[in-house]
mmCIF file with all atom_site columns, C-alpha atoms in Angstrom:
data_model
loop_
_atom_site.group_PDB
_atom_site.id
_atom_site.type_symbol
_atom_site.label_atom_id
_atom_site.label_alt_id
_atom_site.label_comp_id
_atom_site.label_asym_id
_atom_site.label_entity_id
_atom_site.label_seq_id
_atom_site.pdbx_PDB_ins_code
_atom_site.Cartn_x
_atom_site.Cartn_y
_atom_site.Cartn_z
_atom_site.occupancy
_atom_site.B_iso_or_equiv
_atom_site.pdbx_formal_charge
_atom_site.auth_seq_id
_atom_site.auth_comp_id
_atom_site.auth_asym_id
_atom_site.auth_atom_id
_atom_site.pdbx_PDB_model_num
ATOM 1   C CA . ARG A 1 1   ? 23.410 -20.319 -76.529  1.00 0.00 ? 16  ARG A CA 1
ATOM 2   C CA . ARG A 1 2   ? 20.033 -22.922 -77.515  1.00 0.00 ? 17  ARG A CA 1
ATOM 3   C CA . MET A 1 3   ? 21.949 -25.757 -75.924  1.00 0.00 ? 18  MET A CA 1
ATOM 4   C CA . ALA A 1 4   ? 23.716 -24.117 -72.737  1.00 0.00 ? 19  ALA A CA 1
ATOM 5   C CA . VAL A 1 5   ? 20.070 -22.744 -71.749  1.00 0.00 ? 20  VAL A CA 1
ATOM 6   C CA . ALA A 1 6   ? 18.233 -26.370 -72.548  1.00 0.00 ? 21  ALA A CA 1
ATOM 7   C CA . MET A 1 7   ? 21.094 -27.922 -70.322  1.00 0.00 ? 22  MET A CA 1
ATOM 8   C CA . ALA A 1 8   ? 20.163 -25.447 -67.987  1.00 0.00 ? 23  ALA A CA 1
ATOM 9   C CA . ALA A 1 9   ? 16.670 -26.158 -67.933  1.00 0.00 ? 24  ALA A CA 1
ATOM 10  C CA . LYS A 1 10  ? 17.173 -29.419 -67.877  1.00 0.00 ? 25  LYS A CA 1
ATOM 11  C CA . GLY A 1 11  ? 18.705 -29.618 -64.621  1.00 0.00 ? 26  GLY A CA 1
ATOM 12  C CA . ALA A 1 12  ? 16.000 -27.346 -63.092  1.00 0.00 ? 27  ALA A CA 1
ATOM 13  C CA . SER A 1 13  ? 13.606 -29.710 -64.269  1.00 0.00 ? 28  SER A CA 1
ATOM 14  C CA . ALA A 1 14  ? 15.425 -32.601 -62.577  1.00 0.00 ? 29  ALA A CA 1
ATOM 15  C CA . ASN A 1 15  ? 15.484 -30.747 -59.091  1.00 0.00 ? 30  ASN A CA 1
ATOM 16  C CA . GLY A 1 16  ? 12.167 -30.259 -59.232  1.00 0.00 ? 31  GLY A CA 1
ATOM 17  C CA . GLY A 1 17  ? 11.654 -27.602 -61.430  1.00 0.00 ? 32  GLY A CA 1
ATOM 18  C CA . GLN A 1 18  ? 12.779 -24.765 -58.847  1.00 0.00 ? 33  GLN A CA 1
ATOM 19  C CA . ARG A 1 19  ? 14.050 -22.501 -61.179  1.00 0.00 ? 34  ARG A CA 1
ATOM 20  C CA . SER A 1 20  ? 12.366 -20.790 -63.850  1.00 0.00 ? 35  SER A CA 1
ATOM 21  C CA . ALA A 1 21  ? 13.040 -19.864 -67.852  1.00 0.00 ? 36  ALA A CA 1
ATOM 22  C CA . ALA A 1 22  ? 13.885 -16.932 -66.735  1.00 0.00 ? 37  ALA A CA 1
ATOM 23  C CA . ASP A 1 23  ? 15.706 -17.445 -63.817  1.00 0.00 ? 38  ASP A CA 1
ATOM 24  C CA . ILE A 1 24  ? 17.559 -19.889 -66.259  1.00 0.00 ? 39  ILE A CA 1
ATOM 25  C CA . LEU A 1 25  ? 18.343 -17.094 -68.411  1.00 0.00 ? 40  LEU A CA 1
ATOM 26  C CA . ALA A 1 26  ? 19.435 -14.298 -66.274  1.00 0.00 ? 41  ALA A CA 1
ATOM 27  C CA . ALA A 1 27  ? 22.368 -16.692 -64.654  1.00 0.00 ? 42  ALA A CA 1
ATOM 28  C CA . PHE A 1 28  ? 23.403 -17.711 -68.976  1.00 0.00 ? 43  PHE A CA 1
ATOM 29  C CA . ARG A 1 29  ? 23.208 -13.908 -69.277  1.00 0.00 ? 44  ARG A CA 1
ATOM 30  C CA . ASN A 1 30  ? 25.616 -13.171 -65.835  1.00 0.00 ? 45  ASN A CA 1
ATOM 31  C CA . ARG A 1 31  ? 27.825 -15.679 -66.843  1.00 0.00 ? 46  ARG A CA 1
ATOM 32  C CA . VAL A 1 32  ? 28.579 -14.238 -70.172  1.00 0.00 ? 47  VAL A CA 1
ATOM 33  C CA . ASP A 1 33  ? 28.792 -10.910 -68.809  1.00 0.00 ? 48  ASP A CA 1
ATOM 34  C CA . ARG A 1 34  ? 31.654 -12.417 -66.183  1.00 0.00 ? 49  ARG A CA 1
ATOM 35  C CA . GLN A 1 35  ? 33.533 -13.649 -69.483  1.00 0.00 ? 50  GLN A CA 1
ATOM 36  C CA . ILE A 1 36  ? 33.430 -10.375 -71.263  1.00 0.00 ? 51  ILE A CA 1
ATOM 37  C CA . ALA A 1 37  ? 34.851 -8.870  -67.750  1.00 0.00 ? 52  ALA A CA 1
ATOM 38  C CA . GLY A 1 38  ? 38.005 -11.241 -68.625  1.00 0.00 ? 53  GLY A CA 1
ATOM 39  C CA . GLU A 1 39  ? 38.932 -11.756 -65.003  1.00 0.00 ? 54  GLU A CA 1
ATOM 40  C CA . PRO A 1 40  ? 42.475 -12.692 -64.855  1.00 0.00 ? 55  PRO A CA 1
ATOM 41  C CA . ASP A 1 41  ? 44.174 -15.585 -63.499  1.00 0.00 ? 56  ASP A CA 1
ATOM 42  C CA . PRO A 1 42  ? 45.852 -15.289 -59.756  1.00 0.00 ? 57  PRO A CA 1
ATOM 43  C CA . ASP A 1 43  ? 48.406 -17.642 -61.096  1.00 0.00 ? 58  ASP A CA 1
ATOM 44  C CA . ALA A 1 44  ? 49.536 -14.992 -63.576  1.00 0.00 ? 59  ALA A CA 1
ATOM 45  C CA . LYS A 1 45  ? 49.867 -11.557 -61.439  1.00 0.00 ? 60  LYS A CA 1
ATOM 46  C CA . GLN A 1 46  ? 52.827 -9.674  -60.472  1.00 0.00 ? 61  GLN A CA 1
ATOM 47  C CA . GLU A 1 47  ? 52.648 -6.094  -58.347  1.00 0.00 ? 62  GLU A CA 1
ATOM 48  C CA . SER A 1 48  ? 55.170 -3.940  -58.662  1.00 0.00 ? 63  SER A CA 1
ATOM 49  C CA . GLU A 1 49  ? 56.697 -1.714  -56.516  1.00 0.00 ? 64  GLU A CA 1
ATOM 50  C CA . ASP A 1 50  ? 54.156 1.371   -56.832  1.00 0.00 ? 65  ASP A CA 1
ATOM 51  C CA . GLY A 1 51  ? 51.082 -0.861  -56.250  1.00 0.00 ? 66  GLY A CA 1
ATOM 52  C CA . THR A 1 52  ? 50.090 -0.986  -60.435  1.00 0.00 ? 67  THR A CA 1
ATOM 53  C CA . THR A 1 53  ? 49.075 -5.046  -60.510  1.00 0.00 ? 68  THR A CA 1
ATOM 54  C CA . PHE A 1 54  ? 49.475 -6.344  -64.325  1.00 0.00 ? 69  PHE A CA 1
ATOM 55  C CA . PHE A 1 55  ? 48.167 -9.780  -65.467  1.00 0.00 ? 70  PHE A CA 1
ATOM 56  C CA . LEU A 1 56  ? 48.606 -12.504 -67.837  1.00 0.00 ? 71  LEU A CA 1
ATOM 57  C CA . THR A 1 57  ? 45.961 -13.635 -70.233  1.00 0.00 ? 72  THR A CA 1
ATOM 58  C CA . THR A 1 58  ? 46.303 -16.466 -72.588  1.00 0.00 ? 73  THR A CA 1
ATOM 59  C CA . SER A 1 59  ? 45.146 -16.080 -76.183  1.00 0.00 ? 74  SER A CA 1
ATOM 60  C CA . ALA A 1 60  ? 43.417 -18.949 -75.276  1.00 0.00 ? 75  ALA A CA 1
ATOM 61  C CA . ALA A 1 61  ? 40.914 -16.577 -72.945  1.00 0.00 ? 76  ALA A CA 1
ATOM 62  C CA . VAL A 1 62  ? 41.344 -13.583 -75.127  1.00 0.00 ? 77  VAL A CA 1
ATOM 63  C CA . LYS A 1 63  ? 39.002 -16.701 -78.084  1.00 0.00 ? 78  LYS A CA 1
ATOM 64  C CA . ARG A 1 64  ? 36.439 -17.385 -74.862  1.00 0.00 ? 79  ARG A CA 1
ATOM 65  C CA . ARG A 1 65  ? 36.073 -13.202 -73.910  1.00 0.00 ? 80  ARG A CA 1
ATOM 66  C CA . LYS A 1 66  ? 35.952 -12.714 -77.808  1.00 0.00 ? 81  LYS A CA 1
ATOM 67  C CA . ASP A 1 67  ? 33.261 -15.504 -78.597  1.00 0.00 ? 82  ASP A CA 1
ATOM 68  C CA . ALA A 1 68  ? 31.567 -13.989 -75.461  1.00 0.00 ? 83  ALA A CA 1
ATOM 69  C CA . GLU A 1 69  ? 31.414 -10.396 -76.782  1.00 0.00 ? 84  GLU A CA 1
ATOM 70  C CA . GLU A 1 70  ? 30.327 -11.767 -80.378  1.00 0.00 ? 85  GLU A CA 1
ATOM 71  C CA . ALA A 1 71  ? 27.173 -13.366 -78.580  1.00 0.00 ? 86  ALA A CA 1
ATOM 72  C CA . VAL A 1 72  ? 25.762 -10.545 -76.425  1.00 0.00 ? 87  VAL A CA 1
ATOM 73  C CA . ARG A 1 73  ? 26.149 -8.531  -79.548  1.00 0.00 ? 88  ARG A CA 1
ATOM 74  C CA . VAL A 1 74  ? 24.403 -11.093 -81.302  1.00 0.00 ? 89  VAL A CA 1
ATOM 75  C CA . ARG A 1 75  ? 21.719 -11.440 -78.998  1.00 0.00 ? 90  ARG A CA 1
ATOM 76  C CA . LYS A 1 76  ? 21.402 -7.657  -78.404  1.00 0.00 ? 91  LYS A CA 1
ATOM 77  C CA . ASP A 1 77  ? 21.094 -7.288  -82.496  1.00 0.00 ? 92  ASP A CA 1
ATOM 78  C CA . LEU A 1 78  ? 18.705 -10.387 -82.781  1.00 0.00 ? 93  LEU A CA 1
ATOM 79  C CA . GLU A 1 79  ? 16.450 -8.796  -79.738  1.00 0.00 ? 94  GLU A CA 1
ATOM 80  C CA . ALA A 1 80  ? 16.220 -4.858  -81.409  1.00 0.00 ? 95  ALA A CA 1
ATOM 81  C CA . ASN A 1 81  ? 16.151 -6.150  -84.976  1.00 0.00 ? 96  ASN A CA 1
ATOM 82  C CA . GLY A 1 82  ? 14.038 -9.386  -84.530  1.00 0.00 ? 97  GLY A CA 1
ATOM 83  C CA . ARG A 1 83  ? 10.606 -8.232  -85.398  1.00 0.00 ? 98  ARG A CA 1
ATOM 84  C CA . GLY A 1 84  ? 12.146 -6.419  -88.597  1.00 0.00 ? 99  GLY A CA 1
ATOM 85  C CA . ARG A 1 85  ? 13.504 -9.181  -89.515  1.00 0.00 ? 100 ARG A CA 1
ATOM 86  C CA . LYS A 1 86  ? 10.554 -11.923 -89.391  1.00 0.00 ? 101 LYS A CA 1
ATOM 87  C CA . ARG A 1 87  ? 8.989  -9.477  -91.291  1.00 0.00 ? 102 ARG A CA 1
ATOM 88  C CA . MET A 1 88  ? 11.398 -9.281  -93.966  1.00 0.00 ? 103 MET A CA 1
ATOM 89  C CA . ALA A 1 89  ? 11.307 -12.781 -94.495  1.00 0.00 ? 104 ALA A CA 1
ATOM 90  C CA . HIS A 1 90  ? 7.154  -12.895 -94.472  1.00 0.00 ? 105 HIS A CA 1
ATOM 91  C CA . GLU A 1 91  ? 7.362  -10.252 -97.450  1.00 0.00 ? 106 GLU A CA 1
ATOM 92  C CA . ILE A 1 92  ? 10.477 -12.208 -99.564  1.00 0.00 ? 107 ILE A CA 1
ATOM 93  C CA . GLU A 1 93  ? 8.270  -15.421 -99.071  1.00 0.00 ? 108 GLU A CA 1
ATOM 94  C CA . GLU A 1 94  ? 5.027  -13.518 -100.823 1.00 0.00 ? 109 GLU A CA 1
ATOM 95  C CA . LEU A 1 95  ? 7.557  -12.238 -103.653 1.00 0.00 ? 110 LEU A CA 1
ATOM 96  C CA . PRO A 1 96  ? 6.393  -14.119 -106.669 1.00 0.00 ? 111 PRO A CA 1
ATOM 97  C CA . SER A 1 97  ? 8.853  -16.165 -108.899 1.00 0.00 ? 112 SER A CA 1
ATOM 98  C CA . ARG A 1 98  ? 9.560  -14.979 -111.978 1.00 0.00 ? 113 ARG A CA 1
ATOM 99  C CA . PRO A 1 99  ? 9.898  -17.703 -115.469 1.00 0.00 ? 114 PRO A CA 1
ATOM 100 C CA . PRO A 1 100 ? 13.384 -18.997 -116.253 1.00 0.00 ? 115 PRO A CA 1
ATOM 101 C CA . THR A 1 101 ? 15.147 -16.331 -119.029 1.00 0.00 ? 116 THR A CA 1
ATOM 102 C CA . ALA A 1 102 ? 16.327 -18.282 -122.489 1.00 0.00 ? 117 ALA A CA 1
ATOM 103 C CA . LEU A 1 103 ? 19.987 -17.874 -120.937 1.00 0.00 ? 118 LEU A CA 1
ATOM 104 C CA . GLU A 1 104 ? 19.418 -19.557 -117.951 1.00 0.00 ? 119 GLU A CA 1
ATOM 105 C CA . LEU A 1 105 ? 17.728 -22.400 -120.127 1.00 0.00 ? 120 LEU A CA 1
ATOM 106 C CA . LEU A 1 106 ? 20.452 -22.557 -122.200 1.00 0.00 ? 121 LEU A CA 1
ATOM 107 C CA . CYS A 1 107 ? 22.569 -23.012 -119.568 1.00 0.00 ? 122 CYS A CA 1
ATOM 108 C CA . GLU A 1 108 ? 20.456 -25.920 -118.431 1.00 0.00 ? 123 GLU A CA 1
ATOM 109 C CA . GLN A 1 109 ? 21.292 -27.945 -122.512 1.00 0.00 ? 124 GLN A CA 1
ATOM 110 C CA . ILE A 1 110 ? 25.312 -27.278 -121.394 1.00 0.00 ? 125 ILE A CA 1
ATOM 111 C CA . PRO A 1 111 ? 26.747 -30.228 -120.310 1.00 0.00 ? 126 PRO A CA 1
ATOM 112 C CA . PRO A 1 112 ? 29.287 -30.207 -118.182 1.00 0.00 ? 127 PRO A CA 1
ATOM 113 C CA . PRO A 1 113 ? 32.940 -30.480 -118.943 1.00 0.00 ? 128 PRO A CA 1
ATOM 114 C CA . GLU A 1 114 ? 34.928 -33.459 -118.892 1.00 0.00 ? 129 GLU A CA 1
ATOM 115 C CA . PRO A 1 115 ? 37.072 -34.044 -116.015 1.00 0.00 ? 130 PRO A CA 1
ATOM 116 C CA . LYS A 1 116 ? 40.589 -33.495 -116.884 1.00 0.00 ? 131 LYS A CA 1
ATOM 117 C CA . PRO A 1 117 ? 42.655 -37.131 -117.135 1.00 0.00 ? 132 PRO A CA 1
ATOM 118 C CA . ARG A 1 118 ? 45.400 -37.458 -114.376 1.00 0.00 ? 133 ARG A CA 1
ATOM 119 C CA . LYS A 1 119 ? 48.722 -38.531 -115.082 1.00 0.00 ? 134 LYS A CA 1
ATOM 120 C CA . ARG A 1 120 ? 50.021 -41.860 -113.717 1.00 0.00 ? 135 ARG A CA 1
ATOM 121 C CA . GLY A 1 121 ? 50.694 -40.959 -110.021 1.00 0.00 ? 136 GLY A CA 1
ATOM 122 C CA . GLU A 1 122 ? 49.416 -37.957 -109.322 1.00 0.00 ? 137 GLU A CA 1
ATOM 123 C CA . ASP A 1 123 ? 46.701 -39.654 -106.796 1.00 0.00 ? 138 ASP A CA 1
ATOM 124 C CA . LYS A 1 124 ? 49.381 -41.167 -104.449 1.00 0.00 ? 139 LYS A CA 1
ATOM 125 C CA . ALA A 1 125 ? 50.281 -39.305 -101.270 1.00 0.00 ? 140 ALA A CA 1
ATOM 126 C CA . PRO A 1 126 ? 54.053 -39.246 -100.392 1.00 0.00 ? 141 PRO A CA 1
ATOM 127 C CA . PRO A 1 127 ? 55.146 -41.895 -98.541  1.00 0.00 ? 142 PRO A CA 1
ATOM 128 C CA . GLN A 1 128 ? 54.424 -41.960 -94.822  1.00 0.00 ? 143 GLN A CA 1
ATOM 129 C CA . MET A 1 129 ? 58.187 -41.904 -93.791  1.00 0.00 ? 144 MET A CA 1
ATOM 130 C CA . ALA A 1 130 ? 58.392 -38.746 -95.492  1.00 0.00 ? 145 ALA A CA 1
ATOM 131 C CA . ARG A 1 131 ? 56.384 -36.279 -93.461  1.00 0.00 ? 146 ARG A CA 1
ATOM 132 C CA . ASP A 1 132 ? 57.030 -38.145 -90.064  1.00 0.00 ? 147 ASP A CA 1
ATOM 133 C CA . GLU A 1 133 ? 60.526 -36.837 -91.664  1.00 0.00 ? 148 GLU A CA 1
ATOM 134 C CA . GLN A 1 134 ? 59.550 -33.619 -92.379  1.00 0.00 ? 149 GLN A CA 1
ATOM 135 C CA . LYS A 1 135 ? 57.403 -33.248 -88.803  1.00 0.00 ? 150 LYS A CA 1
ATOM 136 C CA . ASP A 1 136 ? 60.160 -34.423 -86.579  1.00 0.00 ? 151 ASP A CA 1
ATOM 137 C CA . ALA A 1 137 ? 62.554 -32.218 -88.204  1.00 0.00 ? 152 ALA A CA 1
ATOM 138 C CA . THR A 1 138 ? 60.338 -29.423 -87.730  1.00 0.00 ? 153 THR A CA 1
ATOM 139 C CA . LYS A 1 139 ? 59.921 -29.887 -83.976  1.00 0.00 ? 154 LYS A CA 1
ATOM 140 C CA . ASN A 1 140 ? 63.627 -30.235 -83.314  1.00 0.00 ? 155 ASN A CA 1
ATOM 141 C CA . VAL A 1 141 ? 63.770 -27.011 -84.471  1.00 0.00 ? 156 VAL A CA 1
ATOM 142 C CA . LYS A 1 142 ? 61.136 -25.603 -82.307  1.00 0.00 ? 157 LYS A CA 1
ATOM 143 C CA . LYS A 1 143 ? 62.308 -27.436 -79.203  1.00 0.00 ? 158 LYS A CA 1
ATOM 144 C CA . HIS A 1 144 ? 66.350 -26.097 -79.851  1.00 0.00 ? 159 HIS A CA 1
ATOM 145 C CA . ARG A 1 145 ? 64.787 -22.483 -79.675  1.00 0.00 ? 160 ARG A CA 1
ATOM 146 C CA . ARG A 1 146 ? 65.170 -20.887 -76.195  1.00 0.00 ? 161 ARG A CA 1
ATOM 147 C CA . LYS A 1 147 ? 64.881 -17.153 -77.204  1.00 0.00 ? 162 LYS A CA 1
ATOM 148 C CA . ALA A 1 148 ? 61.829 -15.893 -77.869  1.00 0.00 ? 163 ALA A CA 1
ATOM 149 C CA . LYS A 1 149 ? 60.428 -11.933 -78.522  1.00 0.00 ? 164 LYS A CA 1
ATOM 150 C CA . VAL A 1 150 ? 57.466 -10.077 -77.134  1.00 0.00 ? 165 VAL A CA 1
ATOM 151 C CA . THR A 1 151 ? 55.747 -6.994  -78.585  1.00 0.00 ? 166 THR A CA 1
ATOM 152 C CA . ASN A 1 152 ? 53.548 -4.586  -76.909  1.00 0.00 ? 167 ASN A CA 1
ATOM 153 C CA . ILE A 1 153 ? 54.906 -4.539  -73.615  1.00 0.00 ? 168 ILE A CA 1
ATOM 154 C CA . PRO A 1 154 ? 53.138 -2.252  -71.684  1.00 0.00 ? 169 PRO A CA 1
ATOM 155 C CA . SER A 1 155 ? 55.208 0.936   -70.964  1.00 0.00 ? 170 SER A CA 1
ATOM 156 C CA . ASN A 1 156 ? 55.157 1.166   -67.646  1.00 0.00 ? 171 ASN A CA 1
ATOM 157 C CA . LEU A 1 157 ? 55.676 -2.586  -67.248  1.00 0.00 ? 172 LEU A CA 1
ATOM 158 C CA . GLN A 1 158 ? 59.834 -2.786  -66.175  1.00 0.00 ? 173 GLN A CA 1
ATOM 159 C CA . PHE A 1 159 ? 61.711 -6.057  -67.343  1.00 0.00 ? 174 PHE A CA 1
ATOM 160 C CA . LYS A 1 160 ? 62.277 -7.194  -63.821  1.00 0.00 ? 175 LYS A CA 1
ATOM 161 C CA . TYR A 1 161 ? 58.398 -7.523  -62.992  1.00 0.00 ? 176 TYR A CA 1
ATOM 162 C CA . LEU A 1 162 ? 57.195 -9.063  -66.624  1.00 0.00 ? 177 LEU A CA 1
ATOM 163 C CA . LYS A 1 163 ? 60.714 -11.238 -66.178  1.00 0.00 ? 178 LYS A CA 1
ATOM 164 C CA . GLU A 1 164 ? 58.937 -12.627 -62.783  1.00 0.00 ? 179 GLU A CA 1
ATOM 165 C CA . LEU A 1 165 ? 55.431 -12.392 -64.482  1.00 0.00 ? 180 LEU A CA 1
ATOM 166 C CA . LEU A 1 166 ? 56.196 -14.916 -66.994  1.00 0.00 ? 181 LEU A CA 1
ATOM 167 C CA . GLU A 1 167 ? 58.060 -16.910 -65.553  1.00 0.00 ? 182 GLU A CA 1
ATOM 168 C CA . LYS A 1 168 ? 54.947 -17.885 -63.160  1.00 0.00 ? 183 LYS A CA 1
ATOM 169 C CA . ALA A 1 169 ? 53.258 -18.983 -66.304  1.00 0.00 ? 184 ALA A CA 1
ATOM 170 C CA . THR A 1 170 ? 56.235 -20.523 -68.138  1.00 0.00 ? 185 THR A CA 1
ATOM 171 C CA . GLY A 1 171 ? 59.924 -20.958 -66.570  1.00 0.00 ? 186 GLY A CA 1
ATOM 172 C CA . PRO A 1 172 ? 63.238 -19.561 -65.801  1.00 0.00 ? 187 PRO A CA 1
ATOM 173 C CA . ILE A 1 173 ? 64.525 -16.414 -67.714  1.00 0.00 ? 188 ILE A CA 1
ATOM 174 C CA . VAL A 1 174 ? 68.160 -16.112 -67.571  1.00 0.00 ? 189 VAL A CA 1
ATOM 175 C CA . ASP A 1 175 ? 68.991 -13.079 -69.803  1.00 0.00 ? 190 ASP A CA 1
ATOM 176 C CA . GLY A 1 176 ? 66.816 -10.320 -71.712  1.00 0.00 ? 191 GLY A CA 1
ATOM 177 C CA . HIS A 1 177 ? 65.976 -6.648  -71.621  1.00 0.00 ? 192 HIS A CA 1
ATOM 178 C CA . ILE A 1 178 ? 62.684 -4.153  -72.669  1.00 0.00 ? 193 ILE A CA 1
ATOM 179 C CA . ASP A 1 179 ? 63.698 -2.122  -75.810  1.00 0.00 ? 194 ASP A CA 1
ATOM 180 C CA . GLU A 1 180 ? 62.723 1.414   -76.646  1.00 0.00 ? 195 GLU A CA 1
ATOM 181 C CA . ALA A 1 181 ? 60.016 0.211   -78.796  1.00 0.00 ? 196 ALA A CA 1
ATOM 182 C CA . PHE A 1 182 ? 58.246 -1.538  -76.034  1.00 0.00 ? 197 PHE A CA 1
ATOM 183 C CA . THR A 1 183 ? 59.269 -5.296  -76.803  1.00 0.00 ? 198 THR A CA 1
ATOM 184 C CA . ALA A 1 184 ? 60.530 -7.925  -74.806  1.00 0.00 ? 199 ALA A CA 1
ATOM 185 C CA . TRP A 1 185 ? 63.792 -9.712  -75.984  1.00 0.00 ? 200 TRP A CA 1
ATOM 186 C CA . LEU A 1 186 ? 63.924 -13.258 -73.612  1.00 0.00 ? 201 LEU A CA 1
ATOM 187 C CA . ALA A 1 187 ? 66.329 -16.161 -73.408  1.00 0.00 ? 202 ALA A CA 1
ATOM 188 C CA . PHE A 1 188 ? 64.790 -19.116 -71.670  1.00 0.00 ? 203 PHE A CA 1
ATOM 189 C CA . GLN A 1 189 ? 66.812 -21.567 -69.617  1.00 0.00 ? 204 GLN A CA 1
ATOM 190 C CA . ASN A 1 190 ? 64.486 -24.446 -71.164  1.00 0.00 ? 205 ASN A CA 1
ATOM 191 C CA . ALA A 1 191 ? 63.082 -24.494 -74.857  1.00 0.00 ? 206 ALA A CA 1
ATOM 192 C CA . GLU A 1 192 ? 60.072 -25.887 -73.527  1.00 0.00 ? 207 GLU A CA 1
ATOM 193 C CA . ASP A 1 193 ? 59.151 -22.993 -71.536  1.00 0.00 ? 208 ASP A CA 1
ATOM 194 C CA . ALA A 1 194 ? 59.901 -20.913 -74.304  1.00 0.00 ? 209 ALA A CA 1
ATOM 195 C CA . GLU A 1 195 ? 57.517 -23.302 -76.451  1.00 0.00 ? 210 GLU A CA 1
ATOM 196 C CA . SER A 1 196 ? 55.097 -22.616 -73.969  1.00 0.00 ? 211 SER A CA 1
ATOM 197 C CA . LEU A 1 197 ? 55.188 -18.687 -74.194  1.00 0.00 ? 212 LEU A CA 1
ATOM 198 C CA . TYR A 1 198 ? 54.953 -18.699 -77.667  1.00 0.00 ? 213 TYR A CA 1
ATOM 199 C CA . ASN A 1 199 ? 51.896 -21.473 -77.828  1.00 0.00 ? 214 ASN A CA 1
ATOM 200 C CA . ASP A 1 200 ? 49.934 -20.544 -74.879  1.00 0.00 ? 215 ASP A CA 1
ATOM 201 C CA . PHE A 1 201 ? 50.397 -16.522 -74.935  1.00 0.00 ? 216 PHE A CA 1
ATOM 202 C CA . ASN A 1 202 ? 50.873 -15.245 -78.698  1.00 0.00 ? 217 ASN A CA 1
ATOM 203 C CA . GLY A 1 203 ? 48.089 -13.278 -79.403  1.00 0.00 ? 218 GLY A CA 1
ATOM 204 C CA . GLY A 1 204 ? 46.993 -13.213 -75.035  1.00 0.00 ? 219 GLY A CA 1
ATOM 205 C CA . GLU A 1 205 ? 47.557 -10.082 -73.168  1.00 0.00 ? 220 GLU A CA 1
ATOM 206 C CA . ILE A 1 206 ? 49.287 -8.366  -70.108  1.00 0.00 ? 221 ILE A CA 1
ATOM 207 C CA . SER A 1 207 ? 47.241 -6.330  -68.725  1.00 0.00 ? 222 SER A CA 1
ATOM 208 C CA . GLY A 1 208 ? 45.069 -5.854  -71.666  1.00 0.00 ? 223 GLY A CA 1
ATOM 209 C CA . GLU A 1 209 ? 47.432 -4.799  -73.984  1.00 0.00 ? 224 GLU A CA 1
ATOM 210 C CA . SER A 1 210 ? 47.577 -7.552  -77.116  1.00 0.00 ? 225 SER A CA 1
ATOM 211 C CA . ILE A 1 211 ? 50.896 -9.174  -77.365  1.00 0.00 ? 226 ILE A CA 1
ATOM 212 C CA . GLU A 1 212 ? 52.486 -11.086 -80.094  1.00 0.00 ? 227 GLU A CA 1
ATOM 213 C CA . VAL A 1 213 ? 55.294 -13.716 -78.891  1.00 0.00 ? 228 VAL A CA 1
ATOM 214 C CA . GLU A 1 214 ? 58.390 -14.751 -82.180  1.00 0.00 ? 229 GLU A CA 1
ATOM 215 C CA . LEU A 1 215 ? 60.516 -17.799 -81.333  1.00 0.00 ? 230 LEU A CA 1
ATOM 216 C CA . LEU A 1 216 ? 64.461 -17.029 -82.049  1.00 0.00 ? 231 LEU A CA 1
ATOM 217 C CA . SER A 1 217 ? 66.922 -19.186 -82.595  1.00 0.00 ? 232 SER A CA 1
ATOM 218 C CA . ASP A 1 218 ? 69.962 -19.276 -79.909  1.00 0.00 ? 233 ASP A CA 1
ATOM 219 C CA . SER A 1 219 ? 71.559 -17.967 -82.408  1.00 0.00 ? 234 SER A CA 1
ATOM 220 C CA . GLU A 1 220 ? 69.866 -14.448 -83.274  1.00 0.00 ? 235 GLU A CA 1
ATOM 221 C CA . PRO A 1 221 ? 71.084 -11.329 -80.477  1.00 0.00 ? 236 PRO A CA 1
ATOM 222 C CA . LEU A 1 222 ? 69.071 -10.487 -77.635  1.00 0.00 ? 237 LEU A CA 1
ATOM 223 C CA . GLY A 1 223 ? 67.263 -7.381  -79.286  1.00 0.00 ? 238 GLY A CA 1
#
């Protein structure tokens, strides 16, 4: 926050100092408040027949909003308790220092333990080729997953609107449904789209409801 305010102040001084420090701080607080509001991405909206608008929020946007909320909480806490904390810190600095105890003096005389000798070959890292093969194998497994499960779907969101909402952010969905536990079972046309759903929206939100995404193998049934 200090860096953002300092950069804004530097820009104001370059423009002839037209904005005061209070104006800069007010603009920064307004930007934080807009982040907390969590305005939805207009490219990830879907309206149902009854006029209800559902919106999709990425996990990264949720994290930014939570960071902004934490920044505001810390700011309010510092503003409310700043004087008390300064007074407490001043009192702690004035406390007299006590002399070390006999046990503390004895511990200072004990030498540290000697390092355990390592066996031959322990320091050798695994071959780079083996690590690359393992990474490629994991990547290939993810690439072949075209199915996904999304939990905590809003109870008033029908599958056809969920399908259209997710397709705007990822890609074509060829099959799926929402079960009685409000869990969506999805089959994508392309594995890359299923992986994109997991990478971008696991921990994201649908209309303020936190969702969790899990990739499924093609052999697993949908629900």
